[in-house]
PDB file of C-alpha atoms in Angstrom:
ATOM      1  CA  GLN A   1      -0.007  -0.004  -0.007  1.00  0.00           C
ATOM      2  CA  VAL A   2       1.370   3.347  -1.056  1.00  0.00           C
ATOM      3  CA  GLN A   3       1.620   5.998   1.620  1.00  0.00           C
ATOM      4  CA  LEU A   4       2.768   9.616   1.329  1.00  0.00           C
ATOM      5  CA  VAL A   5       2.955  11.380   4.680  1.00  0.00           C
ATOM      6  CA  GLU A   6       3.612  15.124   4.855  1.00  0.00           C
ATOM      7  CA  SER A   7       5.010  16.908   7.845  1.00  0.00           C
ATOM      8  CA  GLY A   8       6.475  20.272   8.798  1.00  0.00           C
ATOM      9  CA  GLY A   9       3.512  22.541   8.346  1.00  0.00           C
ATOM     10  CA  GLY A  10       2.573  25.155  10.916  1.00  0.00           C
ATOM     11  CA  LEU A  11       2.053  28.803  11.675  1.00  0.00           C
ATOM     12  CA  VAL A  12       4.743  31.317  10.672  1.00  0.00           C
ATOM     13  CA  GLN A  13       4.991  35.072  10.306  1.00  0.00           C
ATOM     14  CA  ALA A  14       5.371  36.674   6.944  1.00  0.00           C
ATOM     15  CA  GLY A  15       8.983  36.629   5.870  1.00  0.00           C
ATOM     16  CA  GLY A  16       9.677  33.428   7.763  1.00  0.00           C
ATOM     17  CA  SER A  17      10.566  29.972   6.607  1.00  0.00           C
ATOM     18  CA  LEU A  18       9.241  26.466   6.843  1.00  0.00           C
ATOM     19  CA  ARG A  19      10.495  23.135   5.512  1.00  0.00           C
ATOM     20  CA  LEU A  20       7.942  20.534   4.512  1.00  0.00           C
ATOM     21  CA  SER A  21       8.826  16.906   4.165  1.00  0.00           C
ATOM     22  CA  CYS A  22       7.042  13.979   2.550  1.00  0.00           C
ATOM     23  CA  ALA A  23       7.923  10.403   3.507  1.00  0.00           C
ATOM     24  CA  ALA A  24       6.969   7.783   0.916  1.00  0.00           C
ATOM     25  CA  SER A  25       6.461   4.039   1.385  1.00  0.00           C
ATOM     26  CA  GLY A  26       5.015   1.197  -0.616  1.00  0.00           C
ATOM     27  CA  LEU A  27       6.455   2.326  -3.960  1.00  0.00           C
ATOM     28  CA  THR A  28       9.775   2.358  -5.779  1.00  0.00           C
ATOM     29  CA  PHE A  29      10.371   5.925  -4.778  1.00  0.00           C
ATOM     30  CA  SER A  30      13.392   6.500  -7.009  1.00  0.00           C
ATOM     31  CA  SER A  31      11.346   5.760 -10.079  1.00  0.00           C
ATOM     32  CA  TYR A  32       8.696   8.429  -9.397  1.00  0.00           C
ATOM     33  CA  ALA A  33       8.613  12.104 -10.042  1.00  0.00           C
ATOM     34  CA  MET A  34       7.384  13.992  -7.007  1.00  0.00           C
ATOM     35  CA  GLY A  35       5.330  17.147  -6.786  1.00  0.00           C
ATOM     36  CA  TRP A  36       3.973  19.618  -4.245  1.00  0.00           C
ATOM     37  CA  PHE A  37       0.575  21.200  -4.679  1.00  0.00           C
ATOM     38  CA  ARG A  38      -1.422  23.456  -2.419  1.00  0.00           C
ATOM     39  CA  GLN A  39      -5.050  24.356  -1.899  1.00  0.00           C
ATOM     40  CA  ALA A  40      -6.311  27.443  -0.167  1.00  0.00           C
ATOM     41  CA  PRO A  41      -9.888  27.709   1.135  1.00  0.00           C
ATOM     42  CA  GLY A  42     -12.336  28.286  -1.671  1.00  0.00           C
ATOM     43  CA  LYS A  43      -9.653  27.853  -4.347  1.00  0.00           C
ATOM     44  CA  GLU A  44      -8.629  25.065  -6.671  1.00  0.00           C
ATOM     45  CA  ARG A  45      -5.584  22.952  -5.989  1.00  0.00           C
ATOM     46  CA  GLU A  46      -2.574  24.548  -7.617  1.00  0.00           C
ATOM     47  CA  PHE A  47       0.887  23.392  -8.583  1.00  0.00           C
ATOM     48  CA  VAL A  48       3.807  24.494  -6.443  1.00  0.00           C
ATOM     49  CA  ALA A  49       6.915  22.527  -7.423  1.00  0.00           C
ATOM     50  CA  ALA A  50       8.031  19.190  -8.883  1.00  0.00           C
ATOM     51  CA  ILE A  51      11.182  17.183  -9.210  1.00  0.00           C
ATOM     52  CA  THR A  52      12.095  14.319 -11.537  1.00  0.00           C
ATOM     53  CA  TRP A  53      13.116  10.912 -10.305  1.00  0.00           C
ATOM     54  CA  SER A  54      16.830  11.703 -10.180  1.00  0.00           C
ATOM     55  CA  GLY A  55      16.470  15.262  -9.130  1.00  0.00           C
ATOM     56  CA  GLY A  56      17.880  16.316 -12.460  1.00  0.00           C
ATOM     57  CA  ASN A  57      14.955  18.600 -13.324  1.00  0.00           C
ATOM     58  CA  THR A  58      12.881  20.803 -11.121  1.00  0.00           C
ATOM     59  CA  TYR A  59       9.849  22.941 -11.939  1.00  0.00           C
ATOM     60  CA  TYR A  60       8.276  25.781  -9.993  1.00  0.00           C
ATOM     61  CA  ALA A  61       5.156  27.862 -10.148  1.00  0.00           C
ATOM     62  CA  ASP A  62       5.976  31.439 -10.952  1.00  0.00           C
ATOM     63  CA  SER A  63       4.503  32.545  -7.616  1.00  0.00           C
ATOM     64  CA  VAL A  64       7.114  30.613  -5.627  1.00  0.00           C
ATOM     65  CA  LYS A  65      10.134  30.722  -7.918  1.00  0.00           C
ATOM     66  CA  GLY A  66      13.195  32.034  -6.095  1.00  0.00           C
ATOM     67  CA  ARG A  67      11.561  31.497  -2.693  1.00  0.00           C
ATOM     68  CA  PHE A  68      10.883  27.764  -2.562  1.00  0.00           C
ATOM     69  CA  THR A  69      13.264  24.877  -3.275  1.00  0.00           C
ATOM     70  CA  ILE A  70      12.253  21.288  -3.854  1.00  0.00           C
ATOM     71  CA  SER A  71      14.723  18.441  -3.207  1.00  0.00           C
ATOM     72  CA  ARG A  72      14.650  14.714  -2.710  1.00  0.00           C
ATOM     73  CA  ASN A  73      16.641  11.982  -1.010  1.00  0.00           C
ATOM     74  CA  ASN A  74      16.118   8.681  -2.793  1.00  0.00           C
ATOM     75  CA  ALA A  75      18.042   6.791  -0.094  1.00  0.00           C
ATOM     76  CA  LYS A  76      15.531   7.980   2.507  1.00  0.00           C
ATOM     77  CA  ASN A  77      12.424   8.005   0.257  1.00  0.00           C
ATOM     78  CA  THR A  78      11.724  11.601   1.075  1.00  0.00           C
ATOM     79  CA  VAL A  79      10.989  14.785  -0.809  1.00  0.00           C
ATOM     80  CA  SER A  80      11.270  18.197   0.794  1.00  0.00           C
ATOM     81  CA  LEU A  81      10.071  21.732   0.080  1.00  0.00           C
ATOM     82  CA  GLN A  82      12.097  24.504   1.634  1.00  0.00           C
ATOM     83  CA  MET A  83       9.895  27.626   1.772  1.00  0.00           C
ATOM     84  CA  ASN A  84      11.560  30.985   2.451  1.00  0.00           C
ATOM     85  CA  SER A  85      10.254  34.545   2.465  1.00  0.00           C
ATOM     86  CA  LEU A  86       6.766  33.295   3.084  1.00  0.00           C
ATOM     87  CA  LYS A  87       3.778  35.494   2.323  1.00  0.00           C
ATOM     88  CA  PRO A  88       0.228  35.412   3.623  1.00  0.00           C
ATOM     89  CA  GLU A  89      -0.916  34.234   0.164  1.00  0.00           C
ATOM     90  CA  ASP A  90       1.112  31.089   0.644  1.00  0.00           C
ATOM     91  CA  THR A  91      -1.391  29.963   3.254  1.00  0.00           C
ATOM     92  CA  ALA A  92      -2.885  26.643   2.177  1.00  0.00           C
ATOM     93  CA  VAL A  93      -2.923  22.920   2.731  1.00  0.00           C
ATOM     94  CA  TYR A  94       0.166  21.515   1.023  1.00  0.00           C
ATOM     95  CA  TYR A  95       0.097  18.091  -0.552  1.00  0.00           C
ATOM     96  CA  CYS A  96       2.850  15.923  -1.913  1.00  0.00           C
ATOM     97  CA  ALA A  97       2.129  13.668  -4.863  1.00  0.00           C
ATOM     98  CA  ALA A  98       3.887  10.908  -6.806  1.00  0.00           C
ATOM     99  CA  ASP A  99       3.910  10.440 -10.587  1.00  0.00           C
ATOM    100  CA  SER A 100       4.976   7.101 -12.017  1.00  0.00           C
ATOM    101  CA  THR A 101       6.279   8.896 -15.035  1.00  0.00           C
ATOM    102  CA  GLY A 102       9.646   9.558 -13.499  1.00  0.00           C
ATOM    103  CA  TRP A 103      10.757  12.201 -15.916  1.00  0.00           C
ATOM    104  CA  PRO A 104       7.715  14.305 -16.781  1.00  0.00           C
ATOM    105  CA  GLY A 105       7.926  17.367 -18.911  1.00  0.00           C
ATOM    106  CA  PRO A 106       7.011  20.751 -17.438  1.00  0.00           C
ATOM    107  CA  ASN A 107       3.371  20.647 -18.519  1.00  0.00           C
ATOM    108  CA  ARG A 108       2.744  17.183 -17.107  1.00  0.00           C
ATOM    109  CA  ALA A 109       4.537  18.037 -13.867  1.00  0.00           C
ATOM    110  CA  ARG A 110       2.133  20.925 -13.317  1.00  0.00           C
ATOM    111  CA  THR A 111      -1.021  18.804 -13.927  1.00  0.00           C
ATOM    112  CA  ALA A 112      -2.554  17.403 -10.752  1.00  0.00           C
ATOM    113  CA  HIS A 113      -4.545  14.599 -12.376  1.00  0.00           C
ATOM    114  CA  ARG A 114      -1.344  13.144 -13.838  1.00  0.00           C
ATOM    115  CA  TYR A 115      -0.161  12.128 -10.381  1.00  0.00           C
ATOM    116  CA  ASP A 116      -0.876   8.651  -9.136  1.00  0.00           C
ATOM    117  CA  TYR A 117      -0.719   9.017  -5.377  1.00  0.00           C
ATOM    118  CA  TRP A 118      -1.388  11.812  -2.915  1.00  0.00           C
ATOM    119  CA  GLY A 119      -0.671  12.509   0.743  1.00  0.00           C
ATOM    120  CA  GLN A 120      -3.227  13.789   3.224  1.00  0.00           C
ATOM    121  CA  GLY A 121      -1.783  17.288   3.332  1.00  0.00           C
ATOM    122  CA  THR A 122      -0.226  19.552   5.915  1.00  0.00           C
ATOM    123  CA  GLN A 123      -1.493  23.038   6.814  1.00  0.00           C
ATOM    124  CA  VAL A 124       0.730  26.065   6.317  1.00  0.00           C
ATOM    125  CA  THR A 125      -0.492  29.344   7.732  1.00  0.00           C
ATOM    126  CA  VAL A 126       1.408  32.580   7.187  1.00  0.00           C
ATOM    127  CA  SER A 127       0.339  35.551   9.286  1.00  0.00           C
ATOM    128  CA  SER A 128       0.793  39.120   8.219  1.00  0.00           C
TER     129      SER A 128
END
């Protein structure tokens, strides 16, 4: 059974930092591309960042480029999202997701329904 478990969310002031982690089990992690998405109340789920199976390619939403960094550790079956210079508009539930297409192009990486597995999410709240 595939499980993706996010952690690291919380409450932070604007300008602060958080590091989210996602621990994967039940799949050959190193074969999967991994992504982070977020969903704010009343809004659709949106793409945040993605990383290919080897970490060779990364993709970011324009709204987080330069502030967020996605990384992975295939030996530990984890993917992380370092979030710096947080803004109130970053407030959302953050989800990690796994795509069995290990090396997606940028369009696929940004498309939620292309992902095979999802975590339960972790809340990030940024106060102004």
